[in-house]
Coordinates of C-alpha atoms and ligand atoms in Angstrom, one line a residue:
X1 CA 100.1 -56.6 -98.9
X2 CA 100.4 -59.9 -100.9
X3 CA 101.5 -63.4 -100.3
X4 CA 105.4 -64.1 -98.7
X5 CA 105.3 -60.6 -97.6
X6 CA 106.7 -60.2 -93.9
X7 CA 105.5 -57.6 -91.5
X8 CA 105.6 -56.4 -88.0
X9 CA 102.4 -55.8 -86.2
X10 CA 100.8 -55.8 -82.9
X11 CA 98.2 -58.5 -81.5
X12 CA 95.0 -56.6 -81.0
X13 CA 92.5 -59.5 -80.3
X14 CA 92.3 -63.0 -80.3
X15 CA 89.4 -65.2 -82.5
X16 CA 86.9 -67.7 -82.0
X17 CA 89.9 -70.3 -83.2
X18 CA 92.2 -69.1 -80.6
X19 CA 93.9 -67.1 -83.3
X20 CA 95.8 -63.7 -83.1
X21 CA 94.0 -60.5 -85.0
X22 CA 96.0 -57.2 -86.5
X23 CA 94.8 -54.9 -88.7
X24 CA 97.5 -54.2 -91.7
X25 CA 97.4 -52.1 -95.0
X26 CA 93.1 -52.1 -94.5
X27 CA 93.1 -56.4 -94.1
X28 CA 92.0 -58.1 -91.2
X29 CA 95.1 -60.4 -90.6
X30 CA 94.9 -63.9 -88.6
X31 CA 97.7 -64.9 -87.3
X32 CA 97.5 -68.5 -84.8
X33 CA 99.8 -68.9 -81.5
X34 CA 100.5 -65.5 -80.5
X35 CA 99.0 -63.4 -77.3
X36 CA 97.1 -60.2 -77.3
X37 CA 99.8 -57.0 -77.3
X38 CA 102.2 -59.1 -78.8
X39 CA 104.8 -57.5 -81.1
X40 CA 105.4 -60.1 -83.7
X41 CA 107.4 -60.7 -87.2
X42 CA 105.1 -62.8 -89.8
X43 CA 105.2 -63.9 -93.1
X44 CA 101.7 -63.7 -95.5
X45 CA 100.8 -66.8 -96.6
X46 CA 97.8 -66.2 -98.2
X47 CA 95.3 -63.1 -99.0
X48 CA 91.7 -62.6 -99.6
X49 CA 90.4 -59.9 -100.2
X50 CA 90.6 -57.5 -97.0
X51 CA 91.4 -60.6 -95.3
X52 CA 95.2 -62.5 -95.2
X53 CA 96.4 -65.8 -93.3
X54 CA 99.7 -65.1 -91.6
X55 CA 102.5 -67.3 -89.8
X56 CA 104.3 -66.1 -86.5
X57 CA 108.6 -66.0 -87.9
X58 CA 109.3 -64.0 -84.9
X59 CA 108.1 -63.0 -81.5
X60 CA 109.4 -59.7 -80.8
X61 CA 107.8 -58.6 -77.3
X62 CA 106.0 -61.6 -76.1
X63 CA 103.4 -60.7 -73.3
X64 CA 103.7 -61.8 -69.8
X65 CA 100.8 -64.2 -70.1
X66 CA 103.2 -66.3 -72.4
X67 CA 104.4 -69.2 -71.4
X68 CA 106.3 -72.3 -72.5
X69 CA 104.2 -75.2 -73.8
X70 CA 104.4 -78.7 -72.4
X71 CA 104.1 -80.6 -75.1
X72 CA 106.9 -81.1 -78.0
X73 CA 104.6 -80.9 -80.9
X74 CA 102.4 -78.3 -79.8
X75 CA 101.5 -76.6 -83.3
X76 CA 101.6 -79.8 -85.0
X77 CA 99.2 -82.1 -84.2
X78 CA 96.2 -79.7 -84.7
X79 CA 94.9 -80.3 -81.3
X80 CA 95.4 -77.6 -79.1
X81 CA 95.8 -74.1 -79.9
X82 CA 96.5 -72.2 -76.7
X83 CA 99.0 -73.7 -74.8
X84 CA 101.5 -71.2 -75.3
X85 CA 98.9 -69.0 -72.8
X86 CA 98.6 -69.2 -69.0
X87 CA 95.5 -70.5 -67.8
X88 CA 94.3 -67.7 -66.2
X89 CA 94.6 -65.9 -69.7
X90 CA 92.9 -69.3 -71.5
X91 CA 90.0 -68.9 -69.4
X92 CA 90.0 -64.8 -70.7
X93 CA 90.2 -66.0 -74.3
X94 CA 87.1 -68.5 -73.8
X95 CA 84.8 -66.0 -71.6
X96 CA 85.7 -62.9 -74.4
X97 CA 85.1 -65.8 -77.4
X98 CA 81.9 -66.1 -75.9
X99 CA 80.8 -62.5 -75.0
X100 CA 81.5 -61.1 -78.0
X101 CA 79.8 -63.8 -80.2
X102 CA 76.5 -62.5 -78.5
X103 CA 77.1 -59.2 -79.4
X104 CA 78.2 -59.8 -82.6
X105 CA 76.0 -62.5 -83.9
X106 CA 72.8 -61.5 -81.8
X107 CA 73.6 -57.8 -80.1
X108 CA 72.7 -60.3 -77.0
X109 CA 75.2 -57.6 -74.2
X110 CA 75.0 -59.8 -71.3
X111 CA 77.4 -60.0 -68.7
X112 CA 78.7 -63.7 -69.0
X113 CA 79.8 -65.0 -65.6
X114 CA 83.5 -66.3 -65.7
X115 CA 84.5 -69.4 -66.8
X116 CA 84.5 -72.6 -64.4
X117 CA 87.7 -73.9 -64.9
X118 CA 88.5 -77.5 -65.1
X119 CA 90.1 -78.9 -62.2
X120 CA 92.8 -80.0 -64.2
X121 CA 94.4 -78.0 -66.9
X122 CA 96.6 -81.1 -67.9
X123 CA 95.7 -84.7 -68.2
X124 CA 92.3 -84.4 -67.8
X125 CA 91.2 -86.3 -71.0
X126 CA 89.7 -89.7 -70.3
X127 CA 89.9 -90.4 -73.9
X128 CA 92.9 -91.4 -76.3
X129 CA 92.7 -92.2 -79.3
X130 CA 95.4 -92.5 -81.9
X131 CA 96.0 -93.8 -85.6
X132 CA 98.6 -96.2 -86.1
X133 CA 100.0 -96.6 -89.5
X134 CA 103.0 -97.5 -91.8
X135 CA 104.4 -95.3 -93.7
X136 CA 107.0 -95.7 -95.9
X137 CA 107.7 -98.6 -94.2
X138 CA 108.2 -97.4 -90.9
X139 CA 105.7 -97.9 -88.3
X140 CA 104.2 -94.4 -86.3
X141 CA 101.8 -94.4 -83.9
X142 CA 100.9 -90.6 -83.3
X143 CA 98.1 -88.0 -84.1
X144 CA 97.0 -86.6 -87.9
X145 CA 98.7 -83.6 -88.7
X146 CA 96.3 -81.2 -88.7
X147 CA 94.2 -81.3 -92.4
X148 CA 95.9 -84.4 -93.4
X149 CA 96.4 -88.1 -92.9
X150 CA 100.2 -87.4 -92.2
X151 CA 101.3 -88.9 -88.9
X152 CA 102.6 -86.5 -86.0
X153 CA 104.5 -89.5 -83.7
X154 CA 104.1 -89.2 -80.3
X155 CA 105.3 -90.8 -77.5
X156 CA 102.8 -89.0 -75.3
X157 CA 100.2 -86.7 -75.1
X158 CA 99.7 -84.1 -71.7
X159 CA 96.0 -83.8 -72.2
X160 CA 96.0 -87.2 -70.9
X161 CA 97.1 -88.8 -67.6
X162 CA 100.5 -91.1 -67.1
X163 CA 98.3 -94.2 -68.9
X164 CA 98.0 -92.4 -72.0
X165 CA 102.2 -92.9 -72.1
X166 CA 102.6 -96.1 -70.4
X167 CA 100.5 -97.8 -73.2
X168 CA 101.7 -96.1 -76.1
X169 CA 104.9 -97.5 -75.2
X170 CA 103.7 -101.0 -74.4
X171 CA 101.4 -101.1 -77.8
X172 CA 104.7 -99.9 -79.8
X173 CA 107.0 -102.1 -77.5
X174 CA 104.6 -104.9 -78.5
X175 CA 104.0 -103.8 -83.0
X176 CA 108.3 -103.7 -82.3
X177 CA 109.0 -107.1 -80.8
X178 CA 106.5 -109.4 -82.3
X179 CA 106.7 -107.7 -86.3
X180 CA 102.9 -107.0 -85.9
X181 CA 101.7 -105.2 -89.1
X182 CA 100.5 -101.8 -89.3
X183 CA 98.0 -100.2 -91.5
X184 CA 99.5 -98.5 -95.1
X185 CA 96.8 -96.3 -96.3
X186 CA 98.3 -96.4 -99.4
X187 CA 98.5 -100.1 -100.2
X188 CA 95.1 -100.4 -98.2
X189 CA 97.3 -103.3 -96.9
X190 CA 97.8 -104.0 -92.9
X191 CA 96.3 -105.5 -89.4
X192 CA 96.9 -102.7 -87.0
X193 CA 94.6 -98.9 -87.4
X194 CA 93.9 -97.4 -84.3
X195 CA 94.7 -97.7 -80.3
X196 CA 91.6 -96.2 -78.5
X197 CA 91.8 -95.6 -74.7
X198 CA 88.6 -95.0 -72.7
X199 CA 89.3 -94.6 -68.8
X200 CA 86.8 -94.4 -65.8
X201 CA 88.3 -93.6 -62.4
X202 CA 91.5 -95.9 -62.9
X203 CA 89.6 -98.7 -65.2
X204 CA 91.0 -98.9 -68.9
X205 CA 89.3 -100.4 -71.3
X206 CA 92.3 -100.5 -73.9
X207 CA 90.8 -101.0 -77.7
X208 CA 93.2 -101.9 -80.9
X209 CA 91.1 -101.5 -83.9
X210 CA 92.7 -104.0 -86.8
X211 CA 91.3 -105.4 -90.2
X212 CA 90.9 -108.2 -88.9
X213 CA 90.5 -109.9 -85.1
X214 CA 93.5 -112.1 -85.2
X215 CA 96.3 -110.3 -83.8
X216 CA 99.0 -112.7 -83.4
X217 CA 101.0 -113.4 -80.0
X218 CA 98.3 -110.6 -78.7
X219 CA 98.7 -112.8 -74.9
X220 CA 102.1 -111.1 -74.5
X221 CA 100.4 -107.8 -75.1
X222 CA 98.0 -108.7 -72.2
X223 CA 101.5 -109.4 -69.8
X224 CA 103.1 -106.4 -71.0
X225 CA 99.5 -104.2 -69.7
X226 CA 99.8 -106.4 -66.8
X227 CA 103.0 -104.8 -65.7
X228 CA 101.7 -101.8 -65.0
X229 CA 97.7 -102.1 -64.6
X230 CA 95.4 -104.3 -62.3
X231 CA 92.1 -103.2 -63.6
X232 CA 91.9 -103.1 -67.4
X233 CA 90.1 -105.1 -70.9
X234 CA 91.6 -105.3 -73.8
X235 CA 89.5 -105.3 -76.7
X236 CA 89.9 -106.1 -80.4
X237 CA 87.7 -104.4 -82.7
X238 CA 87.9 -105.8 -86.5
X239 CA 87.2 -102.8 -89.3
X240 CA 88.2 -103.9 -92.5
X241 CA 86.6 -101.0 -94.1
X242 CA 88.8 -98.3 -95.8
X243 CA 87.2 -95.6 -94.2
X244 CA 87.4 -93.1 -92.0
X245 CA 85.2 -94.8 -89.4
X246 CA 86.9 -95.8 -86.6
X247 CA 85.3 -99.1 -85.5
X248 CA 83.4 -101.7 -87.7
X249 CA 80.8 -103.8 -85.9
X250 CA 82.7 -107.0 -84.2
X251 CA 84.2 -106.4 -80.9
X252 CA 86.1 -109.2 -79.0
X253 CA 87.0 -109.0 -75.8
X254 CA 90.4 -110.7 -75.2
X255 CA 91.6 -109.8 -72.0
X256 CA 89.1 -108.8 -68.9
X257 CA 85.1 -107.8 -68.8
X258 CA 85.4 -105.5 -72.2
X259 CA 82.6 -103.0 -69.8
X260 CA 83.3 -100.2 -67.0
X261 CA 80.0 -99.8 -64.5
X262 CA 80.0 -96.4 -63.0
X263 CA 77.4 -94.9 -60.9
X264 CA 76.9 -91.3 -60.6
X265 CA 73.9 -88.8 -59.3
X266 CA 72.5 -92.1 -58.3
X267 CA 72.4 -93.9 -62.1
X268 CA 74.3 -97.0 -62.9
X269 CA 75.3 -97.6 -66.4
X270 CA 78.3 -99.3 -68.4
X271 CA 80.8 -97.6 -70.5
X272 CA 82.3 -99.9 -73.7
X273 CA 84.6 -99.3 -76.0
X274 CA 82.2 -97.0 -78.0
X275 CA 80.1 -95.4 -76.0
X276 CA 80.2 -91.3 -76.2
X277 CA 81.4 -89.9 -72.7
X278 CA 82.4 -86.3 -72.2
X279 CA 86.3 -86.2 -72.1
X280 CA 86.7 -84.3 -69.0
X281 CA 85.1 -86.6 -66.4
X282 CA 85.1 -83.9 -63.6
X283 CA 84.0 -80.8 -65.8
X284 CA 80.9 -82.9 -66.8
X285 CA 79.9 -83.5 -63.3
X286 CA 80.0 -80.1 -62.5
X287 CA 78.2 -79.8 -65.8
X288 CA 75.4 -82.0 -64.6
X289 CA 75.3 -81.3 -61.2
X290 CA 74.6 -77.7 -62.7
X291 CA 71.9 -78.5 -65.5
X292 CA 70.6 -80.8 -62.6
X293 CA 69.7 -77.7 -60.3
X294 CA 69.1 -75.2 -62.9
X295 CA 65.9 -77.5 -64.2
X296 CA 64.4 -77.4 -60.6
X297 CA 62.9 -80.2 -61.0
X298 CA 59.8 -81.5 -59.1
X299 CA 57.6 -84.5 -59.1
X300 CA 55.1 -82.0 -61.2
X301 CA 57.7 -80.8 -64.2
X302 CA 58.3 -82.9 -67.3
X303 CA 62.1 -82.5 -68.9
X304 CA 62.7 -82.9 -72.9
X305 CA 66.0 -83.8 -73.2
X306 CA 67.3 -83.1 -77.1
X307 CA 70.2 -84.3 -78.4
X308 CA 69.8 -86.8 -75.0
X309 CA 73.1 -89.1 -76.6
X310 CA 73.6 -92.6 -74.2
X311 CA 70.7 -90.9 -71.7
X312 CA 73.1 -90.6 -69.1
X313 CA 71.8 -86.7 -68.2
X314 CA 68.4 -88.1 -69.5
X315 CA 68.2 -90.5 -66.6
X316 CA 69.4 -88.0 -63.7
X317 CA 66.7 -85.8 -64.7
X318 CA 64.2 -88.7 -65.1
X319 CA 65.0 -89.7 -61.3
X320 CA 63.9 -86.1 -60.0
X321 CA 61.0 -85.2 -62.1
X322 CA 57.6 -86.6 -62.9
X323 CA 59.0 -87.7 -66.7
X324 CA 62.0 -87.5 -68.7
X325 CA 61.3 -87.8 -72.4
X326 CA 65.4 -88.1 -74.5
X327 CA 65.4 -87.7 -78.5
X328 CA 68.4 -89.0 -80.0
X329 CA 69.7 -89.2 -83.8
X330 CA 72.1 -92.6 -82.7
X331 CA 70.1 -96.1 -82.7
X332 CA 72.7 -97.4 -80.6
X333 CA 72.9 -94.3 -78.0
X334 CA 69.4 -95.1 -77.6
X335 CA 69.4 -99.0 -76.9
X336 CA 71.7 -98.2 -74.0
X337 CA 69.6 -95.0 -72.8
X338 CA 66.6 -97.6 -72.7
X339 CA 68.6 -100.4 -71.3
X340 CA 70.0 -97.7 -68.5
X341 CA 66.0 -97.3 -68.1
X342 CA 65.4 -100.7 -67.5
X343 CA 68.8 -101.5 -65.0
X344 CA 68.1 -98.3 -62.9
X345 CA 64.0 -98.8 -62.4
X346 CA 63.2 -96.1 -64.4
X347 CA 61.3 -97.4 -67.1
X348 CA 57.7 -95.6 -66.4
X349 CA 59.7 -92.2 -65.9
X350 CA 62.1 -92.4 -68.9
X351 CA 61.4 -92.0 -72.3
X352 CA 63.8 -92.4 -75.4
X353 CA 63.0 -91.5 -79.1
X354 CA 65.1 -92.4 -81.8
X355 CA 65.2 -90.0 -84.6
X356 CA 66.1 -86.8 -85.7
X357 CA 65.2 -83.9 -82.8
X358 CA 64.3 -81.4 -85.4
X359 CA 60.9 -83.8 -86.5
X360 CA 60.5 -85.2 -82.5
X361 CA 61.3 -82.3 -80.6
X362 CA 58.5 -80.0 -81.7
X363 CA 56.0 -82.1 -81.0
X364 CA 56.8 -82.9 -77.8
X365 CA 57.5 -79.7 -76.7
X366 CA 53.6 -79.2 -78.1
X367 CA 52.2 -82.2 -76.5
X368 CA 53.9 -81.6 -72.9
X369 CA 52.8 -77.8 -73.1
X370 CA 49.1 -78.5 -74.3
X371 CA 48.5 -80.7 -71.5
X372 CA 49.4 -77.8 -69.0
X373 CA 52.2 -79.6 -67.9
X374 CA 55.5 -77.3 -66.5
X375 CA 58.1 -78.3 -69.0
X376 CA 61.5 -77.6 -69.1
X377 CA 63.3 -78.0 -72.1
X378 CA 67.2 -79.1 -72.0
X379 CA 69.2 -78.9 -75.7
X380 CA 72.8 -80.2 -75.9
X381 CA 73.4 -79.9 -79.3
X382 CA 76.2 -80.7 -81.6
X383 CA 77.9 -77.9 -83.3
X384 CA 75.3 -76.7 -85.6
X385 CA 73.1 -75.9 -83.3
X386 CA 69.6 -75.9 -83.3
X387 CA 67.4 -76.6 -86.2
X388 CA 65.1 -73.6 -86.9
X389 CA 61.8 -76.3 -86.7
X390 CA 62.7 -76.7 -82.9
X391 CA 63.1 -72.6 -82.0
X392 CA 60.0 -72.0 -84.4
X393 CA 58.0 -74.6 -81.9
X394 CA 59.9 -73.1 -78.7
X395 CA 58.0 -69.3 -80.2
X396 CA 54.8 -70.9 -80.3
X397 CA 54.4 -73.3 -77.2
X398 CA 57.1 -71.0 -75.1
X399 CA 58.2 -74.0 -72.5
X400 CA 58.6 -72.9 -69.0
X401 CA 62.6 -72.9 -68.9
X402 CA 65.2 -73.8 -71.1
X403 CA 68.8 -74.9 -70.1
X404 CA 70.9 -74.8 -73.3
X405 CA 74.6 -76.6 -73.3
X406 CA 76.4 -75.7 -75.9
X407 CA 79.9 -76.3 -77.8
X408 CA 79.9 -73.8 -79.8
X409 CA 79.6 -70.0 -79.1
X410 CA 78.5 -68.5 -82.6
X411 CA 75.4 -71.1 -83.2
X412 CA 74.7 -70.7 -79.4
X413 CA 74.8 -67.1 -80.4
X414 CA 72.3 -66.7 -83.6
X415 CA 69.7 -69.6 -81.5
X416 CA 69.7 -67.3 -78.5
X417 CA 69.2 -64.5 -80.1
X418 CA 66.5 -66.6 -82.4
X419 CA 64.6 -67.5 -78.8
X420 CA 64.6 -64.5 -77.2
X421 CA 63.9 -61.9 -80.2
X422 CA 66.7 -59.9 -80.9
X423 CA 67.4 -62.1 -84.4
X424 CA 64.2 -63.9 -86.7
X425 CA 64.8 -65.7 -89.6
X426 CA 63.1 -64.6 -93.1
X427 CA 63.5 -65.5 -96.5
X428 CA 66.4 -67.9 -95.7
X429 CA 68.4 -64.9 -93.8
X430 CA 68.8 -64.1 -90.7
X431 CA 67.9 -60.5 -89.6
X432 CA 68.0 -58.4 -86.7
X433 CA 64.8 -57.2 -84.3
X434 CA 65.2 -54.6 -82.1
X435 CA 61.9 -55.9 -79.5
X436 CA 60.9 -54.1 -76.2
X437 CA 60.4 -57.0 -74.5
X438 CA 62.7 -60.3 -74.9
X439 CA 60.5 -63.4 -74.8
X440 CA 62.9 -65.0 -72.2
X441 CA 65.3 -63.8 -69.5
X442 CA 68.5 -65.0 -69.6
X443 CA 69.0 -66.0 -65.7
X444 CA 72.2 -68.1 -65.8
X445 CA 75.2 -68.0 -68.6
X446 CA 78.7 -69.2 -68.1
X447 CA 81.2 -70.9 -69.9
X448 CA 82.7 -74.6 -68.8
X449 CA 86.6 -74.9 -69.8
X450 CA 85.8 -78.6 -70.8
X451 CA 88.8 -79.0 -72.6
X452 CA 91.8 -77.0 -71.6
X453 CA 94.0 -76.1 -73.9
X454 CA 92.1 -75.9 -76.9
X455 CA 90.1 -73.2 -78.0
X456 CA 87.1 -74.9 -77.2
X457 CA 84.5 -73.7 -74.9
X458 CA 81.5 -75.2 -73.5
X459 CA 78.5 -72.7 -72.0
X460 CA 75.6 -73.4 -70.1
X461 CA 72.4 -71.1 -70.3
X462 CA 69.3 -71.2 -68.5
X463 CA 66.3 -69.3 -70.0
X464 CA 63.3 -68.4 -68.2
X465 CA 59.7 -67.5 -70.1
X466 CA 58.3 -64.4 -69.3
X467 CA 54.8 -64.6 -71.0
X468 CA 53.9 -68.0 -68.7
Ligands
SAM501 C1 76.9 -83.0 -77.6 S1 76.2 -84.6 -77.7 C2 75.2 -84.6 -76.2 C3 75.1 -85.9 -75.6 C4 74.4 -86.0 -74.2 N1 73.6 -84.8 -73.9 C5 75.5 -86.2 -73.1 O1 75.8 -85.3 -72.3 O2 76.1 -87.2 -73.1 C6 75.1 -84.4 -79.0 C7 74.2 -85.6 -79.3 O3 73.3 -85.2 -80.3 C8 73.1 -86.3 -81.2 N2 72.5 -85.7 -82.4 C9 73.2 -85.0 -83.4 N3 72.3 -84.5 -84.3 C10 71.1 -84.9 -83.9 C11 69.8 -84.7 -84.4 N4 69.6 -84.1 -85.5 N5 68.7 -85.3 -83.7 C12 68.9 -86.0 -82.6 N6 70.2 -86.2 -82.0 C13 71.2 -85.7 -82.7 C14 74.5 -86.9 -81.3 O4 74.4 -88.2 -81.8 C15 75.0 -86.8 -79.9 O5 74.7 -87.9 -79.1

């Protein structure tokens, strides 16, 4: 097989990226937007080894779990990669993605339970956030093309509710009518980079990031908004930087309070235009409401929270334990975690740490443990993982329970299999242990479809010590 090659194959499995797998002329072949038993025509686009990269020219039998996607540039945009499946199928993919990364990665064979589905499967995302830029002289407001800075235009995007279209169309109504100029990344040259959306039960807080705060005629952007919405802010955020960091540091607030307060579990805190906030609003509080009662929490139990972010989930767990300690990497996430202390009365119960969990975390989890204290341990991580400094303290000071969230099923994968004892790390590699005794049970393991879709897959695990 080589490169421009076209074969006919059959799907056998689907990958961790949501990706087809065949077997052809001894390669693995990937193959993206096809279904498992699909008969397909593709073309070789590149080969490595036993492995080749393929493009779908043809579906030939499609599978009954096909079906048509909403959105026009599906494939595009880079941010989906499953909406050609039904959701029952989705859901399939993301419980199988997860499964077998536990046997593969850490021969962990548990069953996982099936995935909590999100309420929604479209326009659930209470996030938008879209580059706008000139190119070549015309003006597109849109999403990067997947592994470039081109510009996919869109007038809409169905991971998002109706607002998501309604301002798009008033922001380009507005760039349009009132020759507002756009961002050329080219010439460096240009007032207008990004429109970011942020939405809390109906309240918008509507952010245009520019190069500079003085947006001219930005009132009748306010009347345009008005036309549609009762309870919005529209913010200006100034980044002259040529980066690709979305804000700089000056935010002025031209039209409303430039905040959303929302209350949940019985905490009161403020979204901006910044803050980090799970996209699916309703998955996450099924999330919480989860980790919440998997920590079974009493006034006698102390809770780390790693990776604790704007200590939102810090502060829930603070208000039904004896302590909450949160470590956090983000200055800023921490300012509000402690201010979020301070406006719910939590300030003797709730304790944030700035810095890196990997030199926190440990000795925490030591100090808590030493004193005899019950301590569960909850990690949200990003991506990576874990660092190997936090499991090595986890061997030796073996917390009482550990509810793990994770984002990503392969490094959730090699740190379970890291804590219990079926993988140990030596010499810089990773090798495998075949123990008679795991040091934890795993007592709770399911996958949350945060972000229908996409092949993206949240899990939640709760490990219980055996040696306590
Ligand atoms: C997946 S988010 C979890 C946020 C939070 N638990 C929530 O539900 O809102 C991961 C968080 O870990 C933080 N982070 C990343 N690396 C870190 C590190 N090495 N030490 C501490 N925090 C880190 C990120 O800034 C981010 O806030």
């Amino acid at each position: 097989m080589k490169k421009n090659d076209y074969i006919t194959a059959i799907i056998e499995n689907i990958g961790a990226n949501g990706e087809g797998i065949f077997h052809f002329d001894g390669a693995t072949c990937f193959v993206p937007f096809v279904l498992i038993g699909e008969k397909i025509k593709a073309k070789v686009l590149k080969v490595k080894g036993s492995i080749a990269f393929c493009k779908v020219i043809e579906i030939i039998e499609p599978s009954n779990s096909r079906v048509m996607p909403k959105c026009p540039v599906f494939t595009k945009c880079g941010g989906c990669n499953i909406q050609h499946a039904d959701y029952k199928t989705q859901l399939e993919i993301k419980k199988e993605t997860v499964s077998t990364c536990l046997k593969k990665i850490a021969r962990i064979d548990y069953r996982v339970g099936e995935v909590v589905p999100s309420e929604k499967e479209y326009g659930y995302r209470n996030k938008l956030q879209l580059p706008i830029r000139l190119e070549k002289g015309v003006v597109k407001l849109g999403f990067f093309r997947e592994g470039s800075h081109d510009i996919i235009e869109i007038d809409d995007c169905p991971l998002h509710p109706d607002w998501a279209k309604t301002i798009i169309s008033c922001v380009k109504e507005f760039i349009k009518e009132n020759d507002i100029s756009c961002y050329d990344e080219n010439t460096k040259k240009g007032l207008l980079k990004h429109l970011v959306v942020r939405e809390v039960d109906g309240s918008l807080l509507i952010t245009l990031v520019a190069s500079s705060v003085k947006i001219n005629a930005i009132n009748r952007l306010i009347d345009k908004l008005l036309l549609y919405f009762n309870d919005f802010s529209l913010i200006i955020n100034e980044n002259p930087k040529h980066t690709n960091v979305i804000f700089g540091d000056k935010f002025v607030t031209v039209y409303g309070s430039g905040k959303i307060s929302v209350s949940e579990f019985g905490v009161s805190y403020e979204i901006g235009a910044e803050s980090f906030m799970q996209v699916n609003s309703k998955q996450k509080k099924n999330l919480y409401k989860k980790v919440l009662s998997l920590c079974e929490l009493d006034d006698n139990t102390v809770v780390i929270d790693g990776y604790s972010g704007a200590g939102v989930l810090t502060a829930i767990l603070a208000k039904n334990a004896k302590k909450a300690y949160g470590v956090e990497i983000i200055q800023e996430a921490v300012d509000s975690a402690n201010n979020l202390a301070k406006t719910n009365g939590l300030e003797d119960k709730m304790i944030s740490y700035s810095g890196d969990c990997a030199e926190i975390l440990p000795s925490l989890i030591e100090k808590c443990k030493s004193e005899g204290q019950k301590t569960v341990l909850v990690l949200d991580p990003p991506r990576k993982g874990v660092d190997e400094k936090i499991i090595n303290q986890i061997l030796i000071s073996k917390p009482d329970k550990i509810v793990y969230v994770s984002c990503s099923p392969q490094s959730l994968a090699r740190d379970l299999g890291l804590i219990l004892g079926t993988l140990k790390r030596e010499n810089n590699a990773i090798i495998n242990l075949y123990p008679d005794v795991l040091n934890y049970d795993i007592t709770y393991l399911t996958p949350y479809d945060m972000f229908p879709q996409s092949k993206h897959v949240e899990s939640l695990v709760c490990l219980e010590c055996k040696t306590n």
